[in-house]
């Protein structure tokens, strides 16, 4: 994760802080993420820290890039609105750099976006996440029923902006599914075949231990190799793969 704070509209008191999740080769479905722009409350007299970073971090934990705008206070309207427009413009312009999908940005009071309202019977003003860590030490700022607003907001955002794709099958195929043995199929069945077992143990003698073999049975030899302190080089793994493929499937 990284953060970046920039001033907007040539005014040092107007700040946009970006809370950004780092890209990862393991998260191919999250190269560009939806984003949430948080406007901390304060009655236009000030800005609450309790309603700024803690809320942004909560959205960050749900996979969103999060932004907090410290907008103009103690000024005439529509100055805060101009701050918000500038913030949205900057986020869209720097979307590729910040890993943001410019078409999936949620911001309070942006025209043209559907909304959903939830009314809770109890609760005061400025509850933030309504949990102890955002309470400032005040019991009145903790309300577990009201705290449900955050999960409701995430569910709504996923309906409106869409969720991360997760429809690929990452299970390791079995030999009977591929019609052959090899280093890219689940090795449980291969260890039960004497010829395969002999070839495998030549490269992975630790799999002679029944407990280790049982724990690794659903993985492929390629995955097991990657987990070794010193993996076998690619040419050696190709050699093992050729040996296994030459064994007739039963």
PDB file of N, CA, C and O in Angstrom, residues 157-234:
ATOM      1  N   UNK A 157     -22.376  -0.708  -3.541  1.00  0.00           N
ATOM      2  CA  UNK A 157     -21.360  -0.321  -4.518  1.00  0.00           C
ATOM      3  C   UNK A 157     -21.075  -1.456  -5.493  1.00  0.00           C
ATOM      4  O   UNK A 157     -20.866  -1.227  -6.689  1.00  0.00           O
ATOM      5  N   UNK A 158     -21.067  -2.674  -4.995  1.00  0.00           N
ATOM      6  CA  UNK A 158     -20.796  -3.803  -5.887  1.00  0.00           C
ATOM      7  C   UNK A 158     -21.943  -4.035  -6.857  1.00  0.00           C
ATOM      8  O   UNK A 158     -21.730  -4.484  -7.981  1.00  0.00           O
ATOM      9  N   UNK A 159     -23.148  -3.722  -6.421  1.00  0.00           N
ATOM     10  CA  UNK A 159     -24.281  -3.813  -7.347  1.00  0.00           C
ATOM     11  C   UNK A 159     -24.190  -2.744  -8.427  1.00  0.00           C
ATOM     12  O   UNK A 159     -24.482  -3.002  -9.592  1.00  0.00           O
ATOM     13  N   UNK A 160     -23.796  -1.544  -8.046  1.00  0.00           N
ATOM     14  CA  UNK A 160     -23.781  -0.413  -8.977  1.00  0.00           C
ATOM     15  C   UNK A 160     -22.524  -0.407  -9.844  1.00  0.00           C
ATOM     16  O   UNK A 160     -22.595  -0.224 -11.071  1.00  0.00           O
ATOM     17  N   UNK A 161     -21.365  -0.605  -9.216  1.00  0.00           N
ATOM     18  CA  UNK A 161     -20.097  -0.511  -9.942  1.00  0.00           C
ATOM     19  C   UNK A 161     -19.594  -1.860 -10.442  1.00  0.00           C
ATOM     20  O   UNK A 161     -18.685  -1.911 -11.270  1.00  0.00           O
ATOM     21  N   UNK A 162     -20.174  -2.946  -9.938  1.00  0.00           N
ATOM     22  CA  UNK A 162     -19.700  -4.275 -10.320  1.00  0.00           C
ATOM     23  C   UNK A 162     -18.635  -4.778  -9.363  1.00  0.00           C
ATOM     24  O   UNK A 162     -17.944  -3.998  -8.702  1.00  0.00           O
ATOM     25  N   UNK A 163     -18.519  -6.083  -9.287  1.00  0.00           N
ATOM     26  CA  UNK A 163     -17.541  -6.710  -8.400  1.00  0.00           C
ATOM     27  C   UNK A 163     -16.325  -7.139  -9.202  1.00  0.00           C
ATOM     28  O   UNK A 163     -16.311  -7.078 -10.439  1.00  0.00           O
ATOM     29  N   UNK A 164     -15.290  -7.588  -8.519  1.00  0.00           N
ATOM     30  CA  UNK A 164     -14.108  -8.119  -9.188  1.00  0.00           C
ATOM     31  C   UNK A 164     -14.459  -9.469  -9.817  1.00  0.00           C
ATOM     32  O   UNK A 164     -15.155 -10.282  -9.209  1.00  0.00           O
ATOM     33  N   UNK A 165     -13.967  -9.705 -11.028  1.00  0.00           N
ATOM     34  CA  UNK A 165     -14.253 -10.972 -11.693  1.00  0.00           C
ATOM     35  C   UNK A 165     -13.594 -12.117 -10.925  1.00  0.00           C
ATOM     36  O   UNK A 165     -12.470 -11.997 -10.448  1.00  0.00           O
ATOM     37  N   UNK A 166     -14.332 -13.210 -10.792  1.00  0.00           N
ATOM     38  CA  UNK A 166     -13.795 -14.362 -10.057  1.00  0.00           C
ATOM     39  C   UNK A 166     -14.416 -15.656 -10.573  1.00  0.00           C
ATOM     40  O   UNK A 166     -14.819 -16.528  -9.807  1.00  0.00           O
ATOM     41  N   UNK A 167     -14.505 -15.762 -11.900  1.00  0.00           N
ATOM     42  CA  UNK A 167     -15.184 -16.915 -12.485  1.00  0.00           C
ATOM     43  C   UNK A 167     -14.226 -17.938 -13.103  1.00  0.00           C
ATOM     44  O   UNK A 167     -14.648 -18.904 -13.721  1.00  0.00           O
ATOM     45  N   UNK A 168     -12.913 -17.707 -12.940  1.00  0.00           N
ATOM     46  CA  UNK A 168     -11.960 -18.676 -13.483  1.00  0.00           C
ATOM     47  C   UNK A 168     -11.792 -19.852 -12.523  1.00  0.00           C
ATOM     48  O   UNK A 168     -11.891 -19.690 -11.311  1.00  0.00           O
ATOM     49  N   UNK A 169     -11.544 -21.002 -13.077  1.00  0.00           N
ATOM     50  CA  UNK A 169     -11.324 -22.211 -12.271  1.00  0.00           C
ATOM     51  C   UNK A 169      -9.825 -22.386 -12.055  1.00  0.00           C
ATOM     52  O   UNK A 169      -9.074 -22.578 -13.007  1.00  0.00           O
ATOM     53  N   UNK A 170      -9.390 -22.283 -10.797  1.00  0.00           N
ATOM     54  CA  UNK A 170      -7.956 -22.421 -10.520  1.00  0.00           C
ATOM     55  C   UNK A 170      -7.613 -23.757  -9.882  1.00  0.00           C
ATOM     56  O   UNK A 170      -6.524 -23.936  -9.341  1.00  0.00           O
ATOM     57  N   UNK A 171      -8.555 -24.710  -9.916  1.00  0.00           N
ATOM     58  CA  UNK A 171      -8.255 -26.019  -9.363  1.00  0.00           C
ATOM     59  C   UNK A 171      -7.280 -26.761 -10.279  1.00  0.00           C
ATOM     60  O   UNK A 171      -7.278 -26.575 -11.498  1.00  0.00           O
ATOM     61  N   UNK A 172      -6.454 -27.583  -9.685  1.00  0.00           N
ATOM     62  CA  UNK A 172      -5.470 -28.347 -10.453  1.00  0.00           C
ATOM     63  C   UNK A 172      -6.158 -29.564 -11.066  1.00  0.00           C
ATOM     64  O   UNK A 172      -6.789 -30.352 -10.345  1.00  0.00           O
ATOM     65  N   UNK A 173      -6.089 -29.760 -12.386  1.00  0.00           N
ATOM     66  CA  UNK A 173      -6.763 -30.903 -13.007  1.00  0.00           C
ATOM     67  C   UNK A 173      -6.125 -32.228 -12.589  1.00  0.00           C
ATOM     68  O   UNK A 173      -4.952 -32.280 -12.217  1.00  0.00           O
ATOM     69  N   UNK A 174      -6.929 -33.254 -12.647  1.00  0.00           N
ATOM     70  CA  UNK A 174      -6.413 -34.593 -12.357  1.00  0.00           C
ATOM     71  C   UNK A 174      -5.974 -35.250 -13.657  1.00  0.00           C
ATOM     72  O   UNK A 174      -6.385 -34.854 -14.747  1.00  0.00           O
ATOM     73  N   UNK A 175      -5.155 -36.280 -13.515  1.00  0.00           N
ATOM     74  CA  UNK A 175      -4.609 -36.941 -14.698  1.00  0.00           C
ATOM     75  C   UNK A 175      -5.714 -37.479 -15.589  1.00  0.00           C
ATOM     76  O   UNK A 175      -5.625 -37.410 -16.821  1.00  0.00           O
ATOM     77  N   UNK A 176      -6.780 -37.997 -14.988  1.00  0.00           N
ATOM     78  CA  UNK A 176      -7.867 -38.552 -15.805  1.00  0.00           C
ATOM     79  C   UNK A 176      -8.591 -37.466 -16.595  1.00  0.00           C
ATOM     80  O   UNK A 176      -9.228 -37.743 -17.606  1.00  0.00           O
ATOM     81  N   UNK A 177      -8.509 -36.204 -16.114  1.00  0.00           N
ATOM     82  CA  UNK A 177      -9.144 -35.104 -16.838  1.00  0.00           C
ATOM     83  C   UNK A 177      -8.335 -34.689 -18.059  1.00  0.00           C
ATOM     84  O   UNK A 177      -8.891 -34.243 -19.064  1.00  0.00           O
ATOM     85  N   UNK A 178      -7.013 -34.816 -17.956  1.00  0.00           N
ATOM     86  CA  UNK A 178      -6.143 -34.417 -19.069  1.00  0.00           C
ATOM     87  C   UNK A 178      -5.782 -35.587 -19.975  1.00  0.00           C
ATOM     88  O   UNK A 178      -5.282 -35.388 -21.077  1.00  0.00           O
ATOM     89  N   UNK A 179      -6.021 -36.801 -19.486  1.00  0.00           N
ATOM     90  CA  UNK A 179      -5.693 -37.980 -20.275  1.00  0.00           C
ATOM     91  C   UNK A 179      -4.218 -38.354 -20.234  1.00  0.00           C
ATOM     92  O   UNK A 179      -3.743 -39.146 -21.054  1.00  0.00           O
ATOM     93  N   UNK A 180      -3.480 -37.830 -19.263  1.00  0.00           N
ATOM     94  CA  UNK A 180      -2.048 -38.130 -19.177  1.00  0.00           C
ATOM     95  C   UNK A 180      -1.527 -37.746 -17.796  1.00  0.00           C
ATOM     96  O   UNK A 180      -2.184 -37.037 -17.040  1.00  0.00           O
ATOM     97  N   UNK A 181      -0.337 -38.226 -17.499  1.00  0.00           N
ATOM     98  CA  UNK A 181       0.382 -37.778 -16.315  1.00  0.00           C
ATOM     99  C   UNK A 181       1.277 -36.600 -16.698  1.00  0.00           C
ATOM    100  O   UNK A 181       1.507 -36.332 -17.878  1.00  0.00           O
ATOM    101  N   UNK A 182       1.798 -35.895 -15.699  1.00  0.00           N
ATOM    102  CA  UNK A 182       2.671 -34.761 -15.974  1.00  0.00           C
ATOM    103  C   UNK A 182       2.851 -33.902 -14.741  1.00  0.00           C
ATOM    104  O   UNK A 182       2.219 -34.126 -13.701  1.00  0.00           O
ATOM    105  N   UNK A 183       3.669 -32.877 -14.845  1.00  0.00           N
ATOM    106  CA  UNK A 183       3.962 -32.030 -13.688  1.00  0.00           C
ATOM    107  C   UNK A 183       2.880 -30.980 -13.446  1.00  0.00           C
ATOM    108  O   UNK A 183       2.927 -30.260 -12.446  1.00  0.00           O
ATOM    109  N   UNK A 184       1.889 -30.896 -14.339  1.00  0.00           N
ATOM    110  CA  UNK A 184       0.852 -29.889 -14.192  1.00  0.00           C
ATOM    111  C   UNK A 184      -0.486 -30.465 -13.757  1.00  0.00           C
ATOM    112  O   UNK A 184      -1.504 -29.786 -13.810  1.00  0.00           O
ATOM    113  N   UNK A 185      -0.504 -31.728 -13.311  1.00  0.00           N
ATOM    114  CA  UNK A 185      -1.735 -32.346 -12.824  1.00  0.00           C
ATOM    115  C   UNK A 185      -1.569 -32.690 -11.348  1.00  0.00           C
ATOM    116  O   UNK A 185      -0.448 -32.756 -10.832  1.00  0.00           O
ATOM    117  N   UNK A 186      -2.694 -32.880 -10.665  1.00  0.00           N
ATOM    118  CA  UNK A 186      -2.644 -33.233  -9.252  1.00  0.00           C
ATOM    119  C   UNK A 186      -1.870 -34.533  -9.079  1.00  0.00           C
ATOM    120  O   UNK A 186      -2.071 -35.497  -9.815  1.00  0.00           O
ATOM    121  N   UNK A 187      -0.987 -34.527  -8.116  1.00  0.00           N
ATOM    122  CA  UNK A 187      -0.067 -35.669  -8.053  1.00  0.00           C
ATOM    123  C   UNK A 187      -0.559 -36.800  -7.158  1.00  0.00           C
ATOM    124  O   UNK A 187       0.086 -37.862  -7.088  1.00  0.00           O
ATOM    125  N   UNK A 188      -1.708 -36.609  -6.481  1.00  0.00           N
ATOM    126  CA  UNK A 188      -2.193 -37.668  -5.613  1.00  0.00           C
ATOM    127  C   UNK A 188      -2.325 -38.997  -6.318  1.00  0.00           C
ATOM    128  O   UNK A 188      -1.849 -40.038  -5.843  1.00  0.00           O
ATOM    129  N   UNK A 189      -2.979 -38.976  -7.489  1.00  0.00           N
ATOM    130  CA  UNK A 189      -3.160 -40.209  -8.238  1.00  0.00           C
ATOM    131  C   UNK A 189      -1.855 -40.776  -8.766  1.00  0.00           C
ATOM    132  O   UNK A 189      -1.697 -42.003  -8.877  1.00  0.00           O
ATOM    133  N   UNK A 190      -0.904 -39.897  -9.091  1.00  0.00           N
ATOM    134  CA  UNK A 190       0.375 -40.376  -9.621  1.00  0.00           C
ATOM    135  C   UNK A 190       1.184 -41.100  -8.557  1.00  0.00           C
ATOM    136  O   UNK A 190       1.890 -42.070  -8.856  1.00  0.00           O
ATOM    137  N   UNK A 191       1.103 -40.623  -7.313  1.00  0.00           N
ATOM    138  CA  UNK A 191       1.869 -41.269  -6.249  1.00  0.00           C
ATOM    139  C   UNK A 191       1.366 -42.683  -5.973  1.00  0.00           C
ATOM    140  O   UNK A 191       2.091 -43.509  -5.425  1.00  0.00           O
ATOM    141  N   UNK A 192       0.116 -42.949  -6.380  1.00  0.00           N
ATOM    142  CA  UNK A 192      -0.436 -44.289  -6.190  1.00  0.00           C
ATOM    143  C   UNK A 192       0.000 -45.246  -7.297  1.00  0.00           C
ATOM    144  O   UNK A 192      -0.197 -46.459  -7.185  1.00  0.00           O
ATOM    145  N   UNK A 193       0.571 -44.724  -8.351  1.00  0.00           N
ATOM    146  CA  UNK A 193       1.041 -45.521  -9.487  1.00  0.00           C
ATOM    147  C   UNK A 193       2.545 -45.725  -9.335  1.00  0.00           C
ATOM    148  O   UNK A 193       3.313 -44.757  -9.266  1.00  0.00           O
ATOM    149  N   UNK A 194       3.010 -46.955  -9.287  1.00  0.00           N
ATOM    150  CA  UNK A 194       4.388 -47.274  -8.942  1.00  0.00           C
ATOM    151  C   UNK A 194       5.395 -46.592  -9.875  1.00  0.00           C
ATOM    152  O   UNK A 194       6.388 -46.014  -9.422  1.00  0.00           O
ATOM    153  N   UNK A 195       5.146 -46.634 -11.189  1.00  0.00           N
ATOM    154  CA  UNK A 195       6.103 -46.038 -12.129  1.00  0.00           C
ATOM    155  C   UNK A 195       6.205 -44.528 -11.932  1.00  0.00           C
ATOM    156  O   UNK A 195       7.291 -43.949 -11.952  1.00  0.00           O
ATOM    157  N   UNK A 196       5.053 -43.888 -11.734  1.00  0.00           N
ATOM    158  CA  UNK A 196       5.051 -42.437 -11.500  1.00  0.00           C
ATOM    159  C   UNK A 196       5.729 -42.112 -10.172  1.00  0.00           C
ATOM    160  O   UNK A 196       6.504 -41.150 -10.077  1.00  0.00           O
ATOM    161  N   UNK A 197       5.421 -42.888  -9.171  1.00  0.00           N
ATOM    162  CA  UNK A 197       5.975 -42.632  -7.841  1.00  0.00           C
ATOM    163  C   UNK A 197       7.494 -42.675  -7.879  1.00  0.00           C
ATOM    164  O   UNK A 197       8.171 -41.818  -7.303  1.00  0.00           O
ATOM    165  N   UNK A 198       8.044 -43.649  -8.584  1.00  0.00           N
ATOM    166  CA  UNK A 198       9.500 -43.779  -8.661  1.00  0.00           C
ATOM    167  C   UNK A 198      10.119 -42.556  -9.332  1.00  0.00           C
ATOM    168  O   UNK A 198      11.143 -42.029  -8.877  1.00  0.00           O
ATOM    169  N   UNK A 199       9.494 -42.074 -10.412  1.00  0.00           N
ATOM    170  CA  UNK A 199      10.019 -40.908 -11.120  1.00  0.00           C
ATOM    171  C   UNK A 199       9.925 -39.646 -10.254  1.00  0.00           C
ATOM    172  O   UNK A 199      10.851 -38.831 -10.211  1.00  0.00           O
ATOM    173  N   UNK A 200       8.814 -39.532  -9.526  1.00  0.00           N
ATOM    174  CA  UNK A 200       8.606 -38.350  -8.688  1.00  0.00           C
ATOM    175  C   UNK A 200       9.579 -38.312  -7.520  1.00  0.00           C
ATOM    176  O   UNK A 200      10.186 -37.282  -7.219  1.00  0.00           O
ATOM    177  N   UNK A 201       9.761 -39.441  -6.855  1.00  0.00           N
ATOM    178  CA  UNK A 201      10.628 -39.475  -5.675  1.00  0.00           C
ATOM    179  C   UNK A 201      12.094 -39.239  -6.027  1.00  0.00           C
ATOM    180  O   UNK A 201      12.878 -38.809  -5.172  1.00  0.00           O
ATOM    181  N   UNK A 202      12.465 -39.484  -7.262  1.00  0.00           N
ATOM    182  CA  UNK A 202      13.824 -39.179  -7.686  1.00  0.00           C
ATOM    183  C   UNK A 202      14.093 -37.675  -7.603  1.00  0.00           C
ATOM    184  O   UNK A 202      15.202 -37.247  -7.304  1.00  0.00           O
ATOM    185  N   UNK A 203      13.037 -36.890  -7.862  1.00  0.00           N
ATOM    186  CA  UNK A 203      13.159 -35.425  -7.823  1.00  0.00           C
ATOM    187  C   UNK A 203      12.712 -34.848  -6.477  1.00  0.00           C
ATOM    188  O   UNK A 203      13.242 -33.836  -6.022  1.00  0.00           O
ATOM    189  N   UNK A 204      11.721 -35.497  -5.874  1.00  0.00           N
ATOM    190  CA  UNK A 204      11.145 -34.986  -4.618  1.00  0.00           C
ATOM    191  C   UNK A 204      11.142 -36.098  -3.570  1.00  0.00           C
ATOM    192  O   UNK A 204      10.079 -36.632  -3.217  1.00  0.00           O
ATOM    193  N   UNK A 205      12.293 -36.454  -3.029  1.00  0.00           N
ATOM    194  CA  UNK A 205      12.363 -37.548  -2.062  1.00  0.00           C
ATOM    195  C   UNK A 205      11.551 -37.277  -0.798  1.00  0.00           C
ATOM    196  O   UNK A 205      11.144 -38.221  -0.104  1.00  0.00           O
ATOM    197  N   UNK A 206      11.315 -36.007  -0.468  1.00  0.00           N
ATOM    198  CA  UNK A 206      10.559 -35.676   0.732  1.00  0.00           C
ATOM    199  C   UNK A 206       9.127 -36.178   0.656  1.00  0.00           C
ATOM    200  O   UNK A 206       8.451 -36.323   1.679  1.00  0.00           O
ATOM    201  N   UNK A 207       8.636 -36.455  -0.564  1.00  0.00           N
ATOM    202  CA  UNK A 207       7.266 -36.949  -0.717  1.00  0.00           C
ATOM    203  C   UNK A 207       7.137 -38.429  -0.362  1.00  0.00           C
ATOM    204  O   UNK A 207       6.036 -38.984  -0.420  1.00  0.00           O
ATOM    205  N   UNK A 208       8.233 -39.044   0.028  1.00  0.00           N
ATOM    206  CA  UNK A 208       8.150 -40.425   0.525  1.00  0.00           C
ATOM    207  C   UNK A 208       7.501 -40.447   1.909  1.00  0.00           C
ATOM    208  O   UNK A 208       7.004 -41.484   2.356  1.00  0.00           O
ATOM    209  N   UNK A 209       7.497 -39.296   2.563  1.00  0.00           N
ATOM    210  CA  UNK A 209       6.809 -39.162   3.845  1.00  0.00           C
ATOM    211  C   UNK A 209       5.302 -39.099   3.590  1.00  0.00           C
ATOM    212  O   UNK A 209       4.822 -38.236   2.860  1.00  0.00           O
ATOM    213  N   UNK A 210       4.559 -39.997   4.180  1.00  0.00           N
ATOM    214  CA  UNK A 210       3.134 -40.113   3.890  1.00  0.00           C
ATOM    215  C   UNK A 210       2.357 -38.845   4.249  1.00  0.00           C
ATOM    216  O   UNK A 210       1.438 -38.444   3.527  1.00  0.00           O
ATOM    217  N   UNK A 211       2.724 -38.201   5.358  1.00  0.00           N
ATOM    218  CA  UNK A 211       2.005 -36.998   5.769  1.00  0.00           C
ATOM    219  C   UNK A 211       2.235 -35.862   4.783  1.00  0.00           C
ATOM    220  O   UNK A 211       1.299 -35.146   4.410  1.00  0.00           O
ATOM    221  N   UNK A 212       3.480 -35.690   4.356  1.00  0.00           N
ATOM    222  CA  UNK A 212       3.765 -34.633   3.391  1.00  0.00           C
ATOM    223  C   UNK A 212       3.085 -34.917   2.060  1.00  0.00           C
ATOM    224  O   UNK A 212       2.554 -34.008   1.407  1.00  0.00           O
ATOM    225  N   UNK A 213       3.113 -36.180   1.656  1.00  0.00           N
ATOM    226  CA  UNK A 213       2.482 -36.551   0.394  1.00  0.00           C
ATOM    227  C   UNK A 213       0.977 -36.302   0.443  1.00  0.00           C
ATOM    228  O   UNK A 213       0.385 -35.816  -0.525  1.00  0.00           O
ATOM    229  N   UNK A 214       0.353 -36.589   1.585  1.00  0.00           N
ATOM    230  CA  UNK A 214      -1.090 -36.383   1.720  1.00  0.00           C
ATOM    231  C   UNK A 214      -1.435 -34.891   1.655  1.00  0.00           C
ATOM    232  O   UNK A 214      -2.418 -34.505   1.026  1.00  0.00           O
ATOM    233  N   UNK A 215      -0.614 -34.057   2.305  1.00  0.00           N
ATOM    234  CA  UNK A 215      -0.883 -32.619   2.295  1.00  0.00           C
ATOM    235  C   UNK A 215      -0.720 -32.021   0.900  1.00  0.00           C
ATOM    236  O   UNK A 215      -1.397 -31.056   0.536  1.00  0.00           O
ATOM    237  N   UNK A 216       0.171 -32.616   0.105  1.00  0.00           N
ATOM    238  CA  UNK A 216       0.470 -32.057  -1.221  1.00  0.00           C
ATOM    239  C   UNK A 216      -0.288 -32.755  -2.348  1.00  0.00           C
ATOM    240  O   UNK A 216      -0.127 -32.380  -3.515  1.00  0.00           O
ATOM    241  N   UNK A 217      -1.116 -33.722  -2.029  1.00  0.00           N
ATOM    242  CA  UNK A 217      -1.720 -34.567  -3.060  1.00  0.00           C
ATOM    243  C   UNK A 217      -2.589 -33.811  -4.058  1.00  0.00           C
ATOM    244  O   UNK A 217      -2.721 -34.223  -5.211  1.00  0.00           O
ATOM    245  N   UNK A 218      -3.213 -32.702  -3.634  1.00  0.00           N
ATOM    246  CA  UNK A 218      -4.088 -31.965  -4.548  1.00  0.00           C
ATOM    247  C   UNK A 218      -3.343 -30.938  -5.385  1.00  0.00           C
ATOM    248  O   UNK A 218      -3.940 -30.285  -6.242  1.00  0.00           O
ATOM    249  N   UNK A 219      -2.035 -30.797  -5.141  1.00  0.00           N
ATOM    250  CA  UNK A 219      -1.227 -29.826  -5.880  1.00  0.00           C
ATOM    251  C   UNK A 219      -0.486 -30.504  -7.021  1.00  0.00           C
ATOM    252  O   UNK A 219      -0.281 -31.724  -7.021  1.00  0.00           O
ATOM    253  N   UNK A 220      -0.066 -29.693  -7.975  1.00  0.00           N
ATOM    254  CA  UNK A 220       0.758 -30.226  -9.058  1.00  0.00           C
ATOM    255  C   UNK A 220       2.222 -30.191  -8.640  1.00  0.00           C
ATOM    256  O   UNK A 220       2.609 -29.476  -7.696  1.00  0.00           O
ATOM    257  N   UNK A 221       3.048 -30.945  -9.334  1.00  0.00           N
ATOM    258  CA  UNK A 221       4.487 -30.938  -9.041  1.00  0.00           C
ATOM    259  C   UNK A 221       5.107 -29.586  -9.351  1.00  0.00           C
ATOM    260  O   UNK A 221       6.085 -29.190  -8.709  1.00  0.00           O
ATOM    261  N   UNK A 222       4.536 -28.861 -10.293  1.00  0.00           N
ATOM    262  CA  UNK A 222       5.037 -27.512 -10.590  1.00  0.00           C
ATOM    263  C   UNK A 222       4.856 -26.598  -9.389  1.00  0.00           C
ATOM    264  O   UNK A 222       5.755 -25.829  -9.025  1.00  0.00           O
ATOM    265  N   UNK A 223       3.693 -26.692  -8.749  1.00  0.00           N
ATOM    266  CA  UNK A 223       3.417 -25.866  -7.570  1.00  0.00           C
ATOM    267  C   UNK A 223       4.300 -26.286  -6.407  1.00  0.00           C
ATOM    268  O   UNK A 223       4.856 -25.438  -5.691  1.00  0.00           O
ATOM    269  N   UNK A 224       4.449 -27.591  -6.215  1.00  0.00           N
ATOM    270  CA  UNK A 224       5.309 -28.091  -5.134  1.00  0.00           C
ATOM    271  C   UNK A 224       6.739 -27.622  -5.341  1.00  0.00           C
ATOM    272  O   UNK A 224       7.428 -27.210  -4.399  1.00  0.00           O
ATOM    273  N   UNK A 225       7.183 -27.645  -6.573  1.00  0.00           N
ATOM    274  CA  UNK A 225       8.549 -27.214  -6.870  1.00  0.00           C
ATOM    275  C   UNK A 225       8.772 -25.740  -6.515  1.00  0.00           C
ATOM    276  O   UNK A 225       9.813 -25.367  -5.980  1.00  0.00           O
ATOM    277  N   UNK A 226       7.755 -24.908  -6.806  1.00  0.00           N
ATOM    278  CA  UNK A 226       7.878 -23.482  -6.505  1.00  0.00           C
ATOM    279  C   UNK A 226       7.987 -23.220  -5.010  1.00  0.00           C
ATOM    280  O   UNK A 226       8.521 -22.194  -4.600  1.00  0.00           O
ATOM    281  N   UNK A 227       7.478 -24.156  -4.206  1.00  0.00           N
ATOM    282  CA  UNK A 227       7.490 -23.974  -2.746  1.00  0.00           C
ATOM    283  C   UNK A 227       8.803 -24.435  -2.113  1.00  0.00           C
ATOM    284  O   UNK A 227       9.020 -24.197  -0.920  1.00  0.00           O
ATOM    285  N   UNK A 228       9.669 -25.076  -2.893  1.00  0.00           N
ATOM    286  CA  UNK A 228      10.934 -25.557  -2.345  1.00  0.00           C
ATOM    287  C   UNK A 228      11.874 -24.386  -2.059  1.00  0.00           C
ATOM    288  O   UNK A 228      11.862 -23.379  -2.762  1.00  0.00           O
ATOM    289  N   UNK A 229      12.701 -24.505  -1.015  1.00  0.00           N
ATOM    290  CA  UNK A 229      13.706 -23.462  -0.748  1.00  0.00           C
ATOM    291  C   UNK A 229      14.602 -23.213  -1.954  1.00  0.00           C
ATOM    292  O   UNK A 229      14.952 -22.071  -2.260  1.00  0.00           O
ATOM    293  N   UNK A 230      14.969 -24.304  -2.640  1.00  0.00           N
ATOM    294  CA  UNK A 230      15.755 -24.198  -3.876  1.00  0.00           C
ATOM    295  C   UNK A 230      15.032 -25.028  -4.941  1.00  0.00           C
ATOM    296  O   UNK A 230      15.215 -26.239  -5.027  1.00  0.00           O
ATOM    297  N   UNK A 231      14.180 -24.388  -5.750  1.00  0.00           N
ATOM    298  CA  UNK A 231      13.412 -25.134  -6.753  1.00  0.00           C
ATOM    299  C   UNK A 231      14.315 -25.772  -7.805  1.00  0.00           C
ATOM    300  O   UNK A 231      15.410 -25.295  -8.082  1.00  0.00           O
ATOM    301  N   UNK A 232      13.817 -26.866  -8.382  1.00  0.00           N
ATOM    302  CA  UNK A 232      14.521 -27.478  -9.504  1.00  0.00           C
ATOM    303  C   UNK A 232      14.475 -26.529 -10.693  1.00  0.00           C
ATOM    304  O   UNK A 232      13.447 -25.872 -10.924  1.00  0.00           O
ATOM    305  N   UNK A 233      15.536 -26.425 -11.466  1.00  0.00           N
ATOM    306  CA  UNK A 233      15.511 -25.559 -12.649  1.00  0.00           C
ATOM    307  C   UNK A 233      14.523 -26.078 -13.692  1.00  0.00           C
ATOM    308  O   UNK A 233      14.105 -27.242 -13.664  1.00  0.00           O
ATOM    309  N   UNK A 234      14.155 -25.213 -14.619  1.00  0.00           N
ATOM    310  CA  UNK A 234      13.128 -25.535 -15.611  1.00  0.00           C
ATOM    311  C   UNK A 234      13.489 -26.759 -16.448  1.00  0.00           C
ATOM    312  O   UNK A 234      12.624 -27.584 -16.756  1.00  0.00           O
TER     313      UNK A 234
END
